[in-house]
PDB file of C-alpha atoms and ligand atoms in Angstrom:
ATOM      1  CA  UNK A 703       3.694  -9.408  14.273  1.00  0.00           C
ATOM      2  CA  UNK A 704       4.175  -5.648  14.424  1.00  0.00           C
ATOM      3  CA  UNK A 705       1.599  -2.814  13.866  1.00  0.00           C
ATOM      4  CA  UNK A 706       3.345   0.487  13.007  1.00  0.00           C
ATOM      5  CA  UNK A 707       1.272   3.609  13.285  1.00  0.00           C
ATOM      6  CA  UNK A 708       1.478   7.208  14.576  1.00  0.00           C
ATOM      7  CA  UNK A 709      -0.841   9.911  15.960  1.00  0.00           C
ATOM      8  CA  UNK A 710       0.500  12.350  13.466  1.00  0.00           C
ATOM      9  CA  UNK A 711      -1.240  10.337  10.709  1.00  0.00           C
ATOM     10  CA  UNK A 712      -4.445  11.533  12.035  1.00  0.00           C
ATOM     11  CA  UNK A 713      -3.337  15.075  11.624  1.00  0.00           C
ATOM     12  CA  UNK A 714      -3.356  15.148   7.871  1.00  0.00           C
ATOM     13  CA  UNK A 715      -6.421  16.854   6.385  1.00  0.00           C
ATOM     14  CA  UNK A 716      -7.014  16.967   2.574  1.00  0.00           C
ATOM     15  CA  UNK A 717      -9.830  19.441   2.692  1.00  0.00           C
ATOM     16  CA  UNK A 718     -13.694  19.586   3.700  1.00  0.00           C
ATOM     17  CA  UNK A 719     -15.631  16.661   2.496  1.00  0.00           C
ATOM     18  CA  UNK A 720     -12.509  14.924   1.149  1.00  0.00           C
ATOM     19  CA  UNK A 721     -12.831  11.002   1.193  1.00  0.00           C
ATOM     20  CA  UNK A 722      -9.299  10.482   2.435  1.00  0.00           C
ATOM     21  CA  UNK A 723     -10.007  11.724   5.875  1.00  0.00           C
ATOM     22  CA  UNK A 724      -8.740  11.083   9.380  1.00  0.00           C
ATOM     23  CA  UNK A 725     -11.851   9.109  10.105  1.00  0.00           C
ATOM     24  CA  UNK A 726     -10.413   6.400   7.892  1.00  0.00           C
ATOM     25  CA  UNK A 727      -7.468   5.789  10.060  1.00  0.00           C
ATOM     26  CA  UNK A 728      -9.567   6.066  13.280  1.00  0.00           C
ATOM     27  CA  UNK A 729     -11.777   3.257  11.847  1.00  0.00           C
ATOM     28  CA  UNK A 730      -8.808   1.033  11.127  1.00  0.00           C
ATOM     29  CA  UNK A 731      -7.403   1.545  14.656  1.00  0.00           C
ATOM     30  CA  UNK A 732     -10.787   1.043  16.227  1.00  0.00           C
ATOM     31  CA  UNK A 733     -11.120  -2.183  14.303  1.00  0.00           C
ATOM     32  CA  UNK A 734      -7.719  -3.406  15.514  1.00  0.00           C
ATOM     33  CA  UNK A 735      -8.426  -2.399  19.171  1.00  0.00           C
ATOM     34  CA  UNK A 736     -10.012  -5.754  19.757  1.00  0.00           C
ATOM     35  CA  UNK A 737      -9.080  -8.994  21.814  1.00  0.00           C
ATOM     36  CA  UNK A 738      -8.297 -10.752  18.581  1.00  0.00           C
ATOM     37  CA  UNK A 739      -5.404  -8.322  17.893  1.00  0.00           C
ATOM     38  CA  UNK A 740      -3.787  -8.260  21.432  1.00  0.00           C
ATOM     39  CA  UNK A 741      -0.739  -9.956  20.011  1.00  0.00           C
ATOM     40  CA  UNK A 742       0.115  -7.217  17.743  1.00  0.00           C
ATOM     41  CA  UNK A 743       3.336  -5.683  18.926  1.00  0.00           C
ATOM     42  CA  UNK A 744       2.464  -1.803  18.548  1.00  0.00           C
ATOM     43  CA  UNK A 745       5.271   0.434  17.478  1.00  0.00           C
ATOM     44  CA  UNK A 746       5.470   4.251  16.875  1.00  0.00           C
ATOM     45  CA  UNK A 747       6.402   4.906  13.298  1.00  0.00           C
ATOM     46  CA  UNK A 748       9.531   6.973  12.745  1.00  0.00           C
ATOM     47  CA  UNK A 749       9.672   9.791  10.235  1.00  0.00           C
ATOM     48  CA  UNK A 750      11.337   8.750   6.873  1.00  0.00           C
ATOM     49  CA  UNK A 751      14.738  10.039   6.268  1.00  0.00           C
ATOM     50  CA  UNK A 752      15.568  12.208   3.342  1.00  0.00           C
ATOM     51  CA  UNK A 753      17.833   9.461   2.084  1.00  0.00           C
ATOM     52  CA  UNK A 754      15.014   6.953   2.021  1.00  0.00           C
ATOM     53  CA  UNK A 755      12.727   9.433   0.107  1.00  0.00           C
ATOM     54  CA  UNK A 756      15.339  10.256  -2.341  1.00  0.00           C
ATOM     55  CA  UNK A 757      15.601   6.660  -3.501  1.00  0.00           C
ATOM     56  CA  UNK A 758      12.132   6.997  -5.076  1.00  0.00           C
ATOM     57  CA  UNK A 759      11.644  10.698  -5.423  1.00  0.00           C
ATOM     58  CA  UNK A 760      13.275  13.708  -7.134  1.00  0.00           C
ATOM     59  CA  UNK A 761      14.888  16.226  -4.885  1.00  0.00           C
ATOM     60  CA  UNK A 762      12.507  18.672  -6.628  1.00  0.00           C
ATOM     61  CA  UNK A 763       9.505  16.777  -5.403  1.00  0.00           C
ATOM     62  CA  UNK A 764      10.863  16.695  -1.758  1.00  0.00           C
ATOM     63  CA  UNK A 765      11.358  20.546  -2.108  1.00  0.00           C
ATOM     64  CA  UNK A 766       7.979  21.022  -3.506  1.00  0.00           C
ATOM     65  CA  UNK A 767       6.100  19.054  -0.756  1.00  0.00           C
ATOM     66  CA  UNK A 768       8.279  20.471   2.047  1.00  0.00           C
ATOM     67  CA  UNK A 769       7.640  23.999   0.613  1.00  0.00           C
ATOM     68  CA  UNK A 770       3.976  23.535   0.211  1.00  0.00           C
ATOM     69  CA  UNK A 771       3.289  22.642   3.834  1.00  0.00           C
ATOM     70  CA  UNK A 772       0.963  25.336   4.877  1.00  0.00           C
ATOM     71  CA  UNK A 773       1.033  27.283   8.318  1.00  0.00           C
ATOM     72  CA  UNK A 774      -2.736  27.189   8.368  1.00  0.00           C
ATOM     73  CA  UNK A 775      -5.602  26.287   5.970  1.00  0.00           C
ATOM     74  CA  UNK A 776      -4.836  24.042   2.875  1.00  0.00           C
ATOM     75  CA  UNK A 777      -2.189  24.066  -0.032  1.00  0.00           C
ATOM     76  CA  UNK A 778      -3.183  22.132  -3.143  1.00  0.00           C
ATOM     77  CA  UNK A 779      -0.540  19.967  -4.942  1.00  0.00           C
ATOM     78  CA  UNK A 780      -2.973  18.381  -7.486  1.00  0.00           C
ATOM     79  CA  UNK A 781      -6.752  18.632  -8.081  1.00  0.00           C
ATOM     80  CA  UNK A 782      -7.241  15.739  -5.722  1.00  0.00           C
ATOM     81  CA  UNK A 783      -4.355  16.218  -3.277  1.00  0.00           C
ATOM     82  CA  UNK A 784      -3.916  18.940  -0.603  1.00  0.00           C
ATOM     83  CA  UNK A 785      -1.855  19.582   2.400  1.00  0.00           C
ATOM     84  CA  UNK A 786      -2.860  20.874   5.937  1.00  0.00           C
ATOM     85  CA  UNK A 787      -0.443  21.924   8.704  1.00  0.00           C
ATOM     86  CA  UNK A 788      -0.115  18.297   9.876  1.00  0.00           C
ATOM     87  CA  UNK A 789       0.304  16.698   6.343  1.00  0.00           C
ATOM     88  CA  UNK A 790       4.162  16.821   6.118  1.00  0.00           C
ATOM     89  CA  UNK A 791       4.623  15.002   9.381  1.00  0.00           C
ATOM     90  CA  UNK A 792       2.003  12.510   8.643  1.00  0.00           C
ATOM     91  CA  UNK A 793       3.438  11.716   5.097  1.00  0.00           C
ATOM     92  CA  UNK A 794       6.940  11.333   6.577  1.00  0.00           C
ATOM     93  CA  UNK A 795       5.668   8.952   9.293  1.00  0.00           C
ATOM     94  CA  UNK A 796       3.780   6.897   6.682  1.00  0.00           C
ATOM     95  CA  UNK A 797       6.804   6.385   4.510  1.00  0.00           C
ATOM     96  CA  UNK A 798       9.000   5.954   7.601  1.00  0.00           C
ATOM     97  CA  UNK A 799       6.735   3.317   9.054  1.00  0.00           C
ATOM     98  CA  UNK A 800       7.163   1.162   5.815  1.00  0.00           C
ATOM     99  CA  UNK A 801      10.913   1.433   5.904  1.00  0.00           C
ATOM    100  CA  UNK A 802      11.138   0.721   9.682  1.00  0.00           C
ATOM    101  CA  UNK A 803       8.896  -2.342   9.153  1.00  0.00           C
ATOM    102  CA  UNK A 804      11.195  -3.599   6.416  1.00  0.00           C
ATOM    103  CA  UNK A 805      14.049  -3.144   8.857  1.00  0.00           C
ATOM    104  CA  UNK A 806      12.304  -5.110  11.433  1.00  0.00           C
ATOM    105  CA  UNK A 807      11.209  -8.063   9.356  1.00  0.00           C
ATOM    106  CA  UNK A 808      14.793  -8.273   7.683  1.00  0.00           C
ATOM    107  CA  UNK A 809      16.400  -8.220  11.269  1.00  0.00           C
ATOM    108  CA  UNK A 810      14.215 -10.970  12.394  1.00  0.00           C
ATOM    109  CA  UNK A 811      12.409  -8.816  14.918  1.00  0.00           C
ATOM    110  CA  UNK A 812       9.037  -9.620  13.602  1.00  0.00           C
ATOM    111  CA  UNK A 813       7.864 -12.026  10.844  1.00  0.00           C
ATOM    112  CA  UNK A 814       5.122  -9.707   9.422  1.00  0.00           C
ATOM    113  CA  UNK A 815       4.063  -6.080   9.936  1.00  0.00           C
ATOM    114  CA  UNK A 816       1.117  -3.816   9.069  1.00  0.00           C
ATOM    115  CA  UNK A 817       1.529  -0.080   8.737  1.00  0.00           C
ATOM    116  CA  UNK A 818      -1.739   1.760   9.701  1.00  0.00           C
ATOM    117  CA  UNK A 819      -0.866   5.016   8.161  1.00  0.00           C
ATOM    118  CA  UNK A 820      -2.005   7.742   5.825  1.00  0.00           C
ATOM    119  CA  UNK A 821      -1.693   9.594   3.562  1.00  0.00           C
ATOM    120  CA  UNK A 822      -1.551   6.625   1.049  1.00  0.00           C
ATOM    121  CA  UNK A 823       1.349   6.356  -1.388  1.00  0.00           C
ATOM    122  CA  UNK A 824       0.840   4.299  -4.533  1.00  0.00           C
ATOM    123  CA  UNK A 825      -0.166   7.108  -6.901  1.00  0.00           C
ATOM    124  CA  UNK A 826       2.833   9.274  -5.936  1.00  0.00           C
ATOM    125  CA  UNK A 827       5.402   9.271  -8.841  1.00  0.00           C
ATOM    126  CA  UNK A 828       9.054  10.137  -8.663  1.00  0.00           C
ATOM    127  CA  UNK A 829       8.232  13.795  -9.444  1.00  0.00           C
ATOM    128  CA  UNK A 830       4.635  14.425  -8.250  1.00  0.00           C
ATOM    129  CA  UNK A 831       2.069  14.135  -5.564  1.00  0.00           C
ATOM    130  CA  UNK A 832      -1.293  12.843  -6.975  1.00  0.00           C
ATOM    131  CA  UNK A 833      -4.399  10.906  -6.004  1.00  0.00           C
ATOM    132  CA  UNK A 834      -4.336  11.714  -2.395  1.00  0.00           C
ATOM    133  CA  UNK A 835      -0.516  10.548  -2.257  1.00  0.00           C
ATOM    134  CA  UNK A 836       2.387  12.699  -1.135  1.00  0.00           C
ATOM    135  CA  UNK A 837       5.230  10.134  -0.926  1.00  0.00           C
ATOM    136  CA  UNK A 838       5.232   6.622  -2.285  1.00  0.00           C
ATOM    137  CA  UNK A 839       5.345   4.621   1.011  1.00  0.00           C
ATOM    138  CA  UNK A 840       5.488   1.165  -0.358  1.00  0.00           C
ATOM    139  CA  UNK A 841       7.973   2.118  -3.212  1.00  0.00           C
ATOM    140  CA  UNK A 842      10.206   3.718  -0.597  1.00  0.00           C
ATOM    141  CA  UNK A 843      10.114   0.500   1.425  1.00  0.00           C
ATOM    142  CA  UNK A 844      10.933  -1.617  -1.687  1.00  0.00           C
ATOM    143  CA  UNK A 845      13.980   0.673  -2.518  1.00  0.00           C
ATOM    144  CA  UNK A 846      15.076   0.480   1.152  1.00  0.00           C
ATOM    145  CA  UNK A 847      15.029  -3.172   0.915  1.00  0.00           C
ATOM    146  CA  UNK A 848      17.177  -3.278  -2.249  1.00  0.00           C
ATOM    147  CA  UNK A 849      19.670  -0.513  -1.307  1.00  0.00           C
ATOM    148  CA  UNK A 850      19.869  -0.809   2.399  1.00  0.00           C
ATOM    149  CA  UNK A 851      19.630  -4.432   2.835  1.00  0.00           C
ATOM    150  CA  UNK A 852      20.935  -5.721  -0.537  1.00  0.00           C
ATOM    151  CA  UNK A 853      17.882  -7.759  -1.501  1.00  0.00           C
ATOM    152  CA  UNK A 854      17.600  -9.028  -5.164  1.00  0.00           C
ATOM    153  CA  UNK A 855      13.934  -9.856  -5.390  1.00  0.00           C
ATOM    154  CA  UNK A 856      11.194  -7.724  -3.838  1.00  0.00           C
ATOM    155  CA  UNK A 857       7.453  -8.382  -4.681  1.00  0.00           C
ATOM    156  CA  UNK A 858       5.181  -5.346  -4.387  1.00  0.00           C
ATOM    157  CA  UNK A 859       1.525  -6.632  -4.475  1.00  0.00           C
ATOM    158  CA  UNK A 860      -1.244  -4.115  -4.936  1.00  0.00           C
ATOM    159  CA  UNK A 861      -4.911  -5.035  -4.539  1.00  0.00           C
ATOM    160  CA  UNK A 862      -6.206  -1.446  -4.100  1.00  0.00           C
ATOM    161  CA  UNK A 863      -8.997  -0.887  -6.634  1.00  0.00           C
ATOM    162  CA  UNK A 864      -6.899   1.825  -8.289  1.00  0.00           C
ATOM    163  CA  UNK A 865      -3.825   1.066 -10.173  1.00  0.00           C
ATOM    164  CA  UNK A 866      -0.633   2.020  -8.525  1.00  0.00           C
ATOM    165  CA  UNK A 867       0.687   4.210 -11.352  1.00  0.00           C
ATOM    166  CA  UNK A 868       3.394   5.735  -9.057  1.00  0.00           C
ATOM    167  CA  UNK A 869       4.817   2.414  -7.928  1.00  0.00           C
ATOM    168  CA  UNK A 870       4.617   1.145 -11.549  1.00  0.00           C
ATOM    169  CA  UNK A 871       6.411   4.164 -12.990  1.00  0.00           C
ATOM    170  CA  UNK A 872       9.187   4.167 -10.321  1.00  0.00           C
ATOM    171  CA  UNK A 873      10.132   0.406 -10.846  1.00  0.00           C
ATOM    172  CA  UNK A 874       9.287   0.396 -14.680  1.00  0.00           C
ATOM    173  CA  UNK A 875      12.862  -0.638 -15.524  1.00  0.00           C
ATOM    174  CA  UNK A 876      13.925  -2.267 -12.295  1.00  0.00           C
ATOM    175  CA  UNK A 877      13.917  -6.028 -12.464  1.00  0.00           C
ATOM    176  CA  UNK A 878      14.602  -6.511  -8.847  1.00  0.00           C
ATOM    177  CA  UNK A 879      11.123  -5.396  -8.151  1.00  0.00           C
ATOM    178  CA  UNK A 880       8.088  -7.488  -9.384  1.00  0.00           C
ATOM    179  CA  UNK A 881       4.946  -5.169  -9.223  1.00  0.00           C
ATOM    180  CA  UNK A 882       1.695  -6.987  -9.471  1.00  0.00           C
ATOM    181  CA  UNK A 883      -1.754  -5.217  -9.480  1.00  0.00           C
ATOM    182  CA  UNK A 884      -5.349  -6.015  -9.673  1.00  0.00           C
ATOM    183  CA  UNK A 885      -7.578  -3.016 -10.141  1.00  0.00           C
ATOM    184  CA  UNK A 886     -10.777  -1.579 -11.788  1.00  0.00           C
ATOM    185  CA  UNK A 887     -10.404  -0.415 -15.371  1.00  0.00           C
ATOM    186  CA  UNK A 888     -11.598   2.164 -16.514  1.00  0.00           C
ATOM    187  CA  UNK A 889     -11.026   4.149 -13.377  1.00  0.00           C
ATOM    188  CA  UNK A 890      -8.621   6.625 -11.907  1.00  0.00           C
ATOM    189  CA  UNK A 891      -5.597   7.003 -12.775  1.00  0.00           C
ATOM    190  CA  UNK A 892      -6.084   5.285 -16.185  1.00  0.00           C
ATOM    191  CA  UNK A 893      -2.982   3.235 -16.134  1.00  0.00           C
ATOM    192  CA  UNK A 894      -2.683  -0.526 -15.481  1.00  0.00           C
ATOM    193  CA  UNK A 895      -3.521  -1.991 -18.976  1.00  0.00           C
ATOM    194  CA  UNK A 896      -2.602  -5.532 -19.392  1.00  0.00           C
ATOM    195  CA  UNK A 897       0.068  -4.748 -21.973  1.00  0.00           C
ATOM    196  CA  UNK A 898       2.119  -2.432 -19.590  1.00  0.00           C
ATOM    197  CA  UNK A 899       4.897  -4.922 -18.800  1.00  0.00           C
ATOM    198  CA  UNK A 900       7.967  -2.642 -17.831  1.00  0.00           C
ATOM    199  CA  UNK A 901      11.143  -4.691 -18.021  1.00  0.00           C
ATOM    200  CA  UNK A 902       8.828  -7.739 -17.741  1.00  0.00           C
ATOM    201  CA  UNK A 903       8.554  -6.939 -14.136  1.00  0.00           C
ATOM    202  CA  UNK A 904       5.080  -5.462 -14.127  1.00  0.00           C
ATOM    203  CA  UNK A 905       1.996  -7.574 -14.250  1.00  0.00           C
ATOM    204  CA  UNK A 906      -1.436  -5.805 -14.543  1.00  0.00           C
ATOM    205  CA  UNK A 907      -4.817  -7.403 -14.127  1.00  0.00           C
ATOM    206  CA  UNK A 908      -7.505  -4.896 -14.849  1.00  0.00           C
ATOM    207  CA  UNK A 909     -11.064  -5.803 -13.973  1.00  0.00           C
ATOM    208  CA  UNK A 910     -14.167  -4.491 -15.471  1.00  0.00           C
ATOM    209  CA  UNK A 911     -16.707  -2.498 -13.218  1.00  0.00           C
ATOM    210  CA  UNK A 912     -19.101  -4.991 -11.577  1.00  0.00           C
ATOM    211  CA  UNK A 913     -16.451  -7.611 -10.989  1.00  0.00           C
ATOM    212  CA  UNK A 914     -17.018  -9.570  -7.815  1.00  0.00           C
ATOM    213  CA  UNK A 915     -15.354 -12.310  -5.711  1.00  0.00           C
ATOM    214  CA  UNK A 916     -15.201 -14.751  -8.549  1.00  0.00           C
ATOM    215  CA  UNK A 917     -13.353 -12.567 -10.946  1.00  0.00           C
ATOM    216  CA  UNK A 918     -11.133 -11.070  -8.191  1.00  0.00           C
ATOM    217  CA  UNK A 919     -10.054 -14.675  -7.103  1.00  0.00           C
ATOM    218  CA  UNK A 920      -9.724 -15.842 -10.613  1.00  0.00           C
ATOM    219  CA  UNK A 921      -7.239 -13.274 -11.715  1.00  0.00           C
ATOM    220  CA  UNK A 922      -5.180 -13.648  -8.507  1.00  0.00           C
ATOM    221  CA  UNK A 923      -5.120 -17.487  -8.702  1.00  0.00           C
ATOM    222  CA  UNK A 924      -4.467 -17.829 -12.454  1.00  0.00           C
ATOM    223  CA  UNK A 925      -2.706 -14.669 -13.477  1.00  0.00           C
ATOM    224  CA  UNK A 926      -0.966 -12.763 -10.575  1.00  0.00           C
ATOM    225  CA  UNK A 927      -0.003 -15.507  -7.863  1.00  0.00           C
ATOM    226  CA  UNK A 928       1.698 -17.739 -10.397  1.00  0.00           C
ATOM    227  CA  UNK A 929       3.859 -14.897 -11.394  1.00  0.00           C
ATOM    228  CA  UNK A 930       4.583 -14.040  -7.695  1.00  0.00           C
ATOM    229  CA  UNK A 931       5.529 -17.589  -6.820  1.00  0.00           C
ATOM    230  CA  UNK A 932       7.783 -17.933  -9.865  1.00  0.00           C
ATOM    231  CA  UNK A 933       9.605 -14.721  -8.789  1.00  0.00           C
ATOM    232  CA  UNK A 934      10.576 -16.245  -5.533  1.00  0.00           C
ATOM    233  CA  UNK A 935      10.695 -12.825  -3.748  1.00  0.00           C
ATOM    234  CA  UNK A 936      12.933 -12.413  -0.620  1.00  0.00           C
ATOM    235  CA  UNK A 937      10.414  -9.940   0.817  1.00  0.00           C
ATOM    236  CA  UNK A 938       6.731  -9.415   0.077  1.00  0.00           C
ATOM    237  CA  UNK A 939       5.304  -5.868   0.376  1.00  0.00           C
ATOM    238  CA  UNK A 940       1.621  -5.126   0.050  1.00  0.00           C
ATOM    239  CA  UNK A 941      -0.253  -2.007  -0.940  1.00  0.00           C
ATOM    240  CA  UNK A 942      -3.303  -2.808   0.947  1.00  0.00           C
ATOM    241  CA  UNK A 943      -6.236  -0.840  -0.341  1.00  0.00           C
ATOM    242  CA  UNK A 944      -9.822  -1.816   0.609  1.00  0.00           C
ATOM    243  CA  UNK A 945     -11.587   0.121  -2.043  1.00  0.00           C
ATOM    244  CA  UNK A 946     -12.473  -2.869  -4.252  1.00  0.00           C
ATOM    245  CA  UNK A 947     -15.036  -3.635  -1.463  1.00  0.00           C
ATOM    246  CA  UNK A 948     -18.621  -3.715  -2.734  1.00  0.00           C
ATOM    247  CA  UNK A 949     -19.558  -0.992  -0.270  1.00  0.00           C
ATOM    248  CA  UNK A 950     -16.799   1.498  -1.416  1.00  0.00           C
ATOM    249  CA  UNK A 951     -18.141   4.894  -2.780  1.00  0.00           C
ATOM    250  CA  UNK A 952     -15.234   5.604  -5.050  1.00  0.00           C
ATOM    251  CA  UNK A 953     -15.233   2.407  -7.269  1.00  0.00           C
ATOM    252  CA  UNK A 954     -17.445  -0.305  -8.706  1.00  0.00           C
ATOM    253  CA  UNK A 955     -16.026  -3.728  -7.790  1.00  0.00           C
ATOM    254  CA  UNK A 956     -18.006  -6.067  -5.599  1.00  0.00           C
ATOM    255  CA  UNK A 957     -15.207  -7.702  -3.678  1.00  0.00           C
ATOM    256  CA  UNK A 958     -16.314  -9.127  -0.324  1.00  0.00           C
ATOM    257  CA  UNK A 959     -14.598  -8.776   3.123  1.00  0.00           C
ATOM    258  CA  UNK A 960     -13.807 -12.623   3.058  1.00  0.00           C
ATOM    259  CA  UNK A 961     -11.905 -12.048  -0.305  1.00  0.00           C
ATOM    260  CA  UNK A 962      -9.414  -9.803   1.539  1.00  0.00           C
ATOM    261  CA  UNK A 963      -8.819 -12.490   4.090  1.00  0.00           C
ATOM    262  CA  UNK A 964      -8.292 -15.037   1.137  1.00  0.00           C
ATOM    263  CA  UNK A 965      -5.828 -12.876  -0.770  1.00  0.00           C
ATOM    264  CA  UNK A 966      -3.850 -12.155   2.388  1.00  0.00           C
ATOM    265  CA  UNK A 967      -3.577 -15.903   3.278  1.00  0.00           C
ATOM    266  CA  UNK A 968      -2.313 -16.497  -0.215  1.00  0.00           C
ATOM    267  CA  UNK A 969       0.316 -13.816   0.225  1.00  0.00           C
ATOM    268  CA  UNK A 970       1.288 -15.130   3.558  1.00  0.00           C
ATOM    269  CA  UNK A 971       1.633 -18.492   1.765  1.00  0.00           C
ATOM    270  CA  UNK A 972       3.953 -16.737  -0.794  1.00  0.00           C
ATOM    271  CA  UNK A 973       5.998 -15.101   1.824  1.00  0.00           C
ATOM    272  CA  UNK A 974       6.299 -18.482   3.779  1.00  0.00           C
ATOM    273  CA  UNK A 975       7.241 -20.336   0.583  1.00  0.00           C
ATOM    274  CA  UNK A 976      10.027 -18.070  -0.620  1.00  0.00           C
ATOM    275  CA  UNK A 977      10.691 -14.972   1.759  1.00  0.00           C
ATOM    276  CA  UNK A 978      11.226 -16.578   5.108  1.00  0.00           C
ATOM    277  CA  UNK A 979       7.652 -15.340   6.009  1.00  0.00           C
ATOM    278  CA  UNK A 980       8.585 -11.782   5.680  1.00  0.00           C
ATOM    279  CA  UNK A 981       5.775  -9.639   4.681  1.00  0.00           C
ATOM    280  CA  UNK A 982       5.143  -5.848   5.190  1.00  0.00           C
ATOM    281  CA  UNK A 983       1.681  -4.465   4.291  1.00  0.00           C
ATOM    282  CA  UNK A 984       0.599  -0.812   4.309  1.00  0.00           C
ATOM    283  CA  UNK A 985      -2.793   0.866   4.041  1.00  0.00           C
ATOM    284  CA  UNK A 986      -3.640   2.473   0.807  1.00  0.00           C
ATOM    285  CA  UNK A 987      -7.317   3.332  -0.103  1.00  0.00           C
ATOM    286  CA  UNK A 988     -10.696   2.348   1.309  1.00  0.00           C
ATOM    287  CA  UNK A 989     -13.399   4.936   1.597  1.00  0.00           C
ATOM    288  CA  UNK A 990     -16.357   3.139   3.151  1.00  0.00           C
ATOM    289  CA  UNK A 991     -15.636   3.291   6.861  1.00  0.00           C
ATOM    290  CA  UNK A 992     -17.809   0.037   7.347  1.00  0.00           C
ATOM    291  CA  UNK A 993     -16.064  -1.817   4.608  1.00  0.00           C
ATOM    292  CA  UNK A 994     -12.631  -0.479   5.848  1.00  0.00           C
ATOM    293  CA  UNK A 995     -13.209  -1.703   9.454  1.00  0.00           C
ATOM    294  CA  UNK A 996     -14.292  -5.061   8.345  1.00  0.00           C
ATOM    295  CA  UNK A 997     -11.862  -5.702   5.499  1.00  0.00           C
ATOM    296  CA  UNK A 998      -8.779  -4.272   7.211  1.00  0.00           C
ATOM    297  CA  UNK A 999      -9.539  -6.519  10.282  1.00  0.00           C
ATOM    298  CA  UNK A1000      -9.945  -9.613   7.922  1.00  0.00           C
ATOM    299  CA  UNK A1001      -6.488  -8.628   6.418  1.00  0.00           C
ATOM    300  CA  UNK A1002      -4.674  -8.051   9.626  1.00  0.00           C
ATOM    301  CA  UNK A1003      -6.400 -11.045  11.223  1.00  0.00           C
ATOM    302  CA  UNK A1004      -5.106 -13.260   8.225  1.00  0.00           C
ATOM    303  CA  UNK A1005      -1.554 -11.851   8.755  1.00  0.00           C
ATOM    304  CA  UNK A1006      -1.696 -12.635  12.443  1.00  0.00           C
ATOM    305  CA  UNK A1007      -2.768 -16.281  12.074  1.00  0.00           C
TER     306      UNK A1007
HETATM  307 ZN1  LIG B 981      -7.599   3.267  -4.231  1.00  0.00          ZN
END
């Protein structure tokens, strides 16, 4: 199993006091720097190419992000989303990691991969950066699997506590992608209602604030996983956010560390059943460093087993 990361992903700063801080990735890398994870094949993430980004973003969006990269200080793209001098390279490496991981699992060089990268991606739409996200890393990986590798069925699984509005919008009428999400509602960004179906390829399971392990496992076991198994994906991509954890300061679900291991094992089962084991996961949210260390280690541990 591969671990894609890059030091440049630590060089993106979103502003003083911003929750999406370099310390998050430091916490993840620290948690994975343990005997349990010695078998991880560590690979430096390449930068995404323009072609890879243009599959999911408008040329105007690329021009805006490249043009906004400041020489010093910060430039703001959205009320929550800013760039520092290191942000552009971080964002390119984050999306590039996900595409390279797809290449590796489809070439049979690895069975599974985890991308320890930031900024996250699932709120970025075709036209806009938002919600701490500049480029939609996992969407770029899905489009890469379709267009560069000719896959016919790619599952994008999102258990971040926030709805992946960007991923949903990008694949709204793309039946080769099944997008499946559990998330808290109401919560930012406000999308993800149960009646948002796209072309029948979008499945949303909103959870009310205060939902814990039982409700989380219930929607996955009874609503989301059956759709995923029925879809028979050739590749499983995961938007792995850990902010549904009960310790997270930005949301109000009470998911436990062990639940992240549980959902990961079920997604490995899905990949083994239909996708030749091929699964690529990428870090999205998670803002309690304590929870992030534990939950991310549980996730990667379950991917390694
Ligand atoms: Zn989130």
